Tab-separated table of C-alpha atoms in Angstrom:
chain	number	residue	atom	x	y	z
A	663	MET	CA	106.043	108.929	85.754
A	664	THR	CA	102.873	107.271	87.121
A	665	ASP	CA	100.809	105.087	84.786
A	666	SER	CA	97.217	106.262	85.264
A	667	SER	CA	95.919	102.922	83.990
A	668	ALA	CA	97.776	100.947	86.672
A	669	PRO	CA	95.889	99.881	89.802
A	670	PRO	CA	96.679	102.046	92.822
A	671	VAL	CA	99.001	100.363	95.310
A	672	CYS	CA	97.804	100.124	98.901
A	673	LEU	CA	99.833	98.915	101.858
A	674	THR	CA	98.176	97.051	104.695
A	675	ILE	CA	100.067	96.674	107.968
A	676	GLY	CA	98.574	94.098	110.304
A	677	SER	CA	98.175	90.470	111.232
A	678	SER	CA	97.621	87.259	109.360
A	679	ASP	CA	94.333	85.419	109.925
A	680	SER	CA	94.986	81.736	109.257
A	681	GLY	CA	91.253	81.268	108.703
A	682	GLY	CA	91.359	83.729	105.802
A	683	GLY	CA	88.383	85.847	106.773
A	684	ALA	CA	89.935	88.917	108.376
A	685	GLY	CA	93.313	90.574	108.897
A	686	ILE	CA	95.789	90.758	106.041
A	687	GLN	CA	93.902	88.127	104.048
A	688	GLY	CA	90.609	89.974	104.387
A	689	ASP	CA	92.253	93.263	103.420
A	690	ILE	CA	93.711	91.816	100.221
A	691	LYS	CA	90.286	90.549	99.140
A	692	ALA	CA	88.497	93.804	99.967
A	693	LEU	CA	91.096	95.916	98.167
A	694	ALA	CA	91.062	93.623	95.135
A	695	SER	CA	87.282	94.018	94.945
A	696	ILE	CA	87.721	97.740	94.163
A	697	GLY	CA	90.677	97.378	91.824
A	698	CYS	CA	93.638	97.957	94.130
A	699	PHE	CA	96.963	96.136	94.293
A	700	THR	CA	97.915	95.283	97.867
A	701	ALA	CA	101.348	95.108	99.459
A	702	THR	CA	101.657	93.839	103.023
A	703	VAL	CA	103.672	94.239	106.179
A	704	VAL	CA	102.858	91.391	108.570
A	705	VAL	CA	103.175	92.444	112.207
A	706	GLY	CA	101.901	89.226	113.758
A	707	LEU	CA	100.495	85.787	113.073
A	708	THR	CA	97.360	84.305	114.539
A	709	ALA	CA	96.165	80.738	114.762
A	710	GLN	CA	92.588	81.701	114.076
A	711	ASN	CA	89.371	80.469	112.545
A	712	THR	CA	85.733	81.523	112.625
A	713	THR	CA	85.342	80.274	116.216
A	714	GLY	CA	88.099	82.402	117.734
A	715	VAL	CA	91.769	83.260	118.114
A	716	LEU	CA	93.583	80.149	119.337
A	717	GLY	CA	97.173	81.430	119.301
A	718	ARG	CA	99.267	84.532	118.641
A	719	HIS	CA	102.842	85.084	117.514
A	720	PRO	CA	104.334	88.574	117.001
A	721	VAL	CA	106.808	89.307	114.223
A	722	PRO	CA	110.049	90.886	115.518
A	723	VAL	CA	110.069	94.657	115.112
A	724	ASP	CA	113.258	94.593	113.044
A	725	PHE	CA	111.580	92.328	110.505
A	726	VAL	CA	108.500	94.568	110.443
A	727	ARG	CA	110.855	97.391	109.457
A	728	ALA	CA	112.533	95.203	106.823
A	729	GLN	CA	109.188	94.407	105.174
A	730	PHE	CA	108.217	98.080	105.115
A	731	ASP	CA	111.557	99.131	103.651
A	732	ALA	CA	111.291	96.476	100.928
A	733	VAL	CA	107.844	97.690	99.895
A	734	ARG	CA	108.814	101.372	99.938
A	735	ALA	CA	111.960	100.745	97.899
A	736	ASP	CA	109.972	99.362	94.989
A	737	LEU	CA	106.291	100.327	95.099
A	738	ALA	CA	104.554	103.707	94.903
A	739	VAL	CA	102.149	103.336	97.800
A	740	ARG	CA	99.042	105.547	97.498
A	741	ALA	CA	97.356	104.786	100.838
A	742	VAL	CA	98.053	102.757	103.983
A	743	LYS	CA	95.861	100.790	106.342
A	744	VAL	CA	97.106	99.899	109.821
A	745	GLY	CA	95.298	97.057	111.593
A	746	THR	CA	96.327	95.004	114.615
A	747	ALA	CA	99.593	96.431	115.962
A	748	TRP	CA	100.140	94.020	118.913
A	749	SER	CA	102.318	95.977	121.312
A	750	ALA	CA	103.530	99.435	122.280
A	751	GLU	CA	106.901	98.620	120.706
A	752	HIS	CA	105.277	97.641	117.403
A	753	ILE	CA	103.044	100.721	117.427
A	754	ALA	CA	106.025	103.039	118.018
A	755	ALA	CA	107.926	101.407	115.148
A	756	ILE	CA	104.966	101.659	112.767
A	757	ALA	CA	104.473	105.322	113.675
A	758	ASP	CA	108.151	105.969	112.973
A	759	LEU	CA	107.917	104.250	109.584
A	760	LEU	CA	104.783	106.154	108.563
A	761	SER	CA	105.988	109.555	109.723
A	762	GLY	CA	106.391	111.824	106.725
A	763	LEU	CA	105.053	109.249	104.247
A	764	GLY	CA	102.580	111.794	102.860
A	765	VAL	CA	99.701	109.463	101.915
A	766	PRO	CA	96.334	108.808	103.593
A	767	VAL	CA	96.597	106.477	106.584
A	768	VAL	CA	93.519	104.605	107.805
A	769	LEU	CA	93.925	103.288	111.347
A	770	ASP	CA	91.719	100.347	112.290
A	771	PRO	CA	92.700	99.756	115.926
A	772	VAL	CA	91.794	96.065	116.033
A	773	MET	CA	91.666	95.017	119.662
A	774	VAL	CA	88.728	92.613	119.739
A	775	SER	CA	87.919	90.176	116.923
A	776	ALA	CA	84.365	89.392	115.804
A	777	ALA	CA	84.925	85.875	117.151
A	778	GLY	CA	85.712	87.288	120.588
A	779	GLY	CA	89.511	87.197	120.681
A	780	ASP	CA	91.444	89.908	122.548
A	781	LEU	CA	94.172	91.023	120.140
A	782	ALA	CA	95.962	93.816	121.999
A	783	GLY	CA	97.243	94.458	125.485
A	784	ALA	CA	96.316	97.468	127.610
A	785	ASP	CA	99.885	98.807	127.467
A	786	ALA	CA	99.430	99.595	123.761
A	787	ARG	CA	96.662	102.163	124.357
A	788	ALA	CA	98.841	105.121	125.372
A	789	GLU	CA	101.282	104.521	122.498
A	790	LEU	CA	98.442	104.297	119.992
A	791	ILE	CA	96.933	107.566	121.221
A	792	GLY	CA	100.270	109.350	121.400
A	793	SER	CA	101.947	108.211	118.189
A	794	LEU	CA	99.514	106.688	115.674
A	795	LEU	CA	96.398	108.815	116.134
A	796	PRO	CA	98.140	112.024	114.998
A	797	LEU	CA	99.434	110.308	111.820
A	798	ALA	CA	96.111	108.836	110.720
A	799	GLU	CA	93.649	110.553	108.441
A	800	VAL	CA	90.762	108.561	109.901
A	801	ILE	CA	90.326	106.029	112.729
A	802	THR	CA	87.790	103.196	112.363
A	803	PRO	CA	87.137	101.494	115.721
A	804	ASN	CA	84.047	99.515	116.569
A	805	VAL	CA	82.202	100.414	119.771
A	806	ALA	CA	84.167	97.930	121.893
A	807	GLU	CA	87.496	99.280	120.616
A	808	ALA	CA	86.444	102.908	121.003
A	809	ARG	CA	85.452	102.173	124.592
A	810	LEU	CA	88.878	100.641	125.295
A	811	ILE	CA	90.719	103.559	123.688
A	812	THR	CA	88.693	106.333	125.326
A	813	GLY	CA	88.206	104.635	128.677
A	814	ASP	CA	84.460	105.268	128.348
A	815	GLY	CA	82.937	101.857	128.946
A	816	THR	CA	79.266	102.714	128.575
A	817	SER	CA	78.645	105.262	125.791
A	818	GLY	CA	77.312	104.475	122.350
A	819	ALA	CA	78.872	105.153	118.957
A	820	ARG	CA	77.749	108.792	118.681
A	821	THR	CA	79.339	109.918	121.954
A	822	LEU	CA	82.418	107.744	121.388
A	823	ALA	CA	83.019	109.353	117.996
A	824	GLN	CA	83.235	112.761	119.646
A	825	ARG	CA	85.425	111.408	122.445
A	826	MET	CA	87.857	110.035	119.844
A	827	ILE	CA	88.067	113.487	118.270
A	828	ASP	CA	88.754	114.928	121.726
A	829	LEU	CA	91.645	112.457	122.068
A	830	GLY	CA	93.250	113.839	118.919
A	831	ALA	CA	91.822	111.762	116.080
A	832	PRO	CA	91.445	114.017	113.008
A	833	ALA	CA	88.434	112.003	111.833
A	834	VAL	CA	86.745	108.851	113.085
A	835	VAL	CA	84.132	106.304	112.090
A	836	VAL	CA	82.750	104.348	115.050
A	837	THR	CA	80.870	101.263	113.899
A	838	SER	CA	78.154	99.882	116.116
A	839	GLY	CA	77.798	96.324	114.860
A	840	GLY	CA	74.049	96.740	114.603
A	841	GLU	CA	73.380	98.543	117.896
A	842	ASP	CA	70.501	101.032	117.797
A	843	ASP	CA	72.946	103.946	118.045
A	844	GLY	CA	74.161	103.231	114.490
A	845	ASP	CA	77.523	104.134	112.913
A	846	TRP	CA	78.875	107.674	113.306
A	847	PHE	CA	81.413	109.758	111.400
A	848	ALA	CA	83.077	112.784	113.024
A	849	ASP	CA	85.820	115.070	111.769
A	850	GLY	CA	85.844	117.857	114.332
A	851	LEU	CA	83.453	119.958	112.252
A	852	SER	CA	80.530	117.602	111.795
A	853	LEU	CA	79.014	114.554	113.477
A	854	VAL	CA	77.038	112.459	111.003
A	855	ARG	CA	75.119	109.214	111.349
A	856	LEU	CA	75.897	106.701	108.592
A	857	ASP	CA	72.686	104.928	107.719
A	858	ARG	CA	73.043	101.343	106.576
A	859	PRO	CA	70.902	98.214	106.654
A	860	ASN	CA	71.432	95.993	109.687
A	861	HIS	CA	71.988	92.534	108.211
A	862	ARG	CA	71.897	89.725	110.788
A	863	THR	CA	73.377	86.929	108.703
A	864	GLY	CA	75.882	85.518	111.187
A	865	ALA	CA	78.592	86.438	108.665
A	866	GLU	CA	80.413	89.335	110.309
A	867	HIS	CA	83.940	87.907	110.521
A	868	GLY	CA	86.196	90.412	108.784
A	869	ALA	CA	83.543	93.125	108.483
A	870	GLY	CA	85.634	95.740	110.266
A	871	CYS	CA	88.760	94.826	108.321
A	872	ALA	CA	86.856	95.035	105.034
A	873	HIS	CA	85.351	98.408	105.976
A	874	SER	CA	88.694	100.049	106.801
A	875	ALA	CA	90.426	98.426	103.809
A	876	LEU	CA	87.716	99.720	101.486
A	877	ILE	CA	88.127	103.246	102.856
A	878	THR	CA	91.878	102.897	102.230
A	879	GLY	CA	91.391	101.720	98.656
A	880	LEU	CA	88.850	104.395	97.831
A	881	ARG	CA	91.195	107.074	99.164
A	882	ALA	CA	93.931	105.579	96.957
A	883	HIS	CA	91.538	105.999	94.019
A	884	GLY	CA	91.161	109.677	94.944
A	885	PHE	CA	87.729	109.665	96.603
A	886	PRO	CA	87.327	112.497	99.144
A	887	LEU	CA	87.268	111.109	102.685
A	888	PRO	CA	83.523	111.609	103.389
A	889	GLU	CA	82.619	109.919	100.098
A	890	ALA	CA	85.096	107.105	100.721
A	891	VAL	CA	83.572	106.518	104.155
A	892	ARG	CA	79.995	106.454	102.853
A	893	THR	CA	80.858	104.148	99.944
A	894	ALA	CA	82.911	101.792	102.110
A	895	THR	CA	80.076	101.599	104.637
A	896	GLU	CA	77.672	100.581	101.882
A	897	LEU	CA	80.070	98.017	100.405
A	898	ALA	CA	80.957	96.488	103.793
A	899	SER	CA	77.274	96.216	104.645
A	900	GLY	CA	76.717	94.347	101.390
A	901	ALA	CA	79.618	92.023	102.236
A	902	VAL	CA	77.822	91.059	105.463
A	903	ARG	CA	74.517	90.659	103.626
A	904	ASP	CA	76.177	88.322	101.123
A	905	GLY	CA	78.391	86.655	103.735
A	906	LEU	CA	79.673	83.133	103.311
A	907	THR	CA	77.393	81.361	105.768
A	908	SER	CA	78.498	77.963	104.484
A	909	VAL	CA	82.122	78.661	105.508
A	910	GLY	CA	83.163	77.874	109.076
A	911	ARG	CA	81.305	76.848	112.235
A	912	GLY	CA	81.511	80.137	114.135
A	913	VAL	CA	81.159	83.752	112.982
A	914	HIS	CA	81.130	83.248	109.209
A	915	PRO	CA	83.290	85.439	106.934
A	916	VAL	CA	82.013	88.392	104.945
A	917	ASP	CA	82.206	88.266	101.160
A	918	THR	CA	83.713	91.261	99.373
A	919	LEU	CA	84.463	89.391	96.139
A	920	GLY	CA	80.982	88.237	95.134
A	921	LEU	CA	81.832	84.563	95.536
A	922	PRO	CA	79.052	82.023	94.900
A	923	PRO	CA	77.270	80.989	98.111
A	924	ARG	CA	78.367	77.372	97.616
A	925	SER	CA	80.680	75.490	95.297
A	926	PRO	CA	78.934	74.152	92.189
A	927	ARG	CA	78.594	70.410	92.093
A	928	ARG	CA	81.404	68.849	90.074
A	929	ARG	CA	80.236	67.390	86.803
A	930	VAL	CA	81.536	63.894	86.139
A	931	PRO	CA	82.708	63.392	82.538
A	932	ALA	CA	80.504	60.939	80.604
A	933	ASP	CA	83.370	58.548	79.936
A	934	HIS	CA	83.927	58.164	83.700
A	935	VAL	CA	80.347	57.108	84.437
């Protein structure tokens, strides 16, 4: 019997960001901010900070499966986010694991980081389209990722959203990163622009991860998909607005937790003066 007072459990499948701003670490923070407990399956490690991705190391597929099996054996997962999947072999394994799971799956096909790192090879595209797209409830690429997936290298978010639907995505949110075209949601029945403020704070690292994680958590809480998308868009925009511009020397991290903009000055006890 499920305890209605317990936090919903979400599973995030993706990569570690050693800088802490995006990836698995960013997902945990975003999900915690809306009252979710987060389990993880780490598919790969990155040597990464706010200036870029400096190194990559995939986790063997067998150990990806072992992590998933351990989580499923013990935790009642209510929704899943899939982030960076690294290779066609990893994508096929993840699709196999998620098949028949029966919970909302949010696919954030992370291929290009905010700091400019290329996180996926071209050989993964066909596997992602063929195996993961049909399992996902919603896909959340940015414009650059949607262009890579669709092969349309020039269109804006509105056209790319429809092209993703044509590829087989049941629903999609294409985020523009502040381009004039805006963010667009499509589900095969409607094509809707998602209005949000365009905050140029220099603190966008982890924005896409936070956005997709927030959609995942809100779906775990029972929000209908359109409402989850609108709310997550608003919350992710606020995380950029309130981004941690004092952290890092490159693209600063977003803030989903409402952290103070800087650490308070330590007070020295009187007897130490």
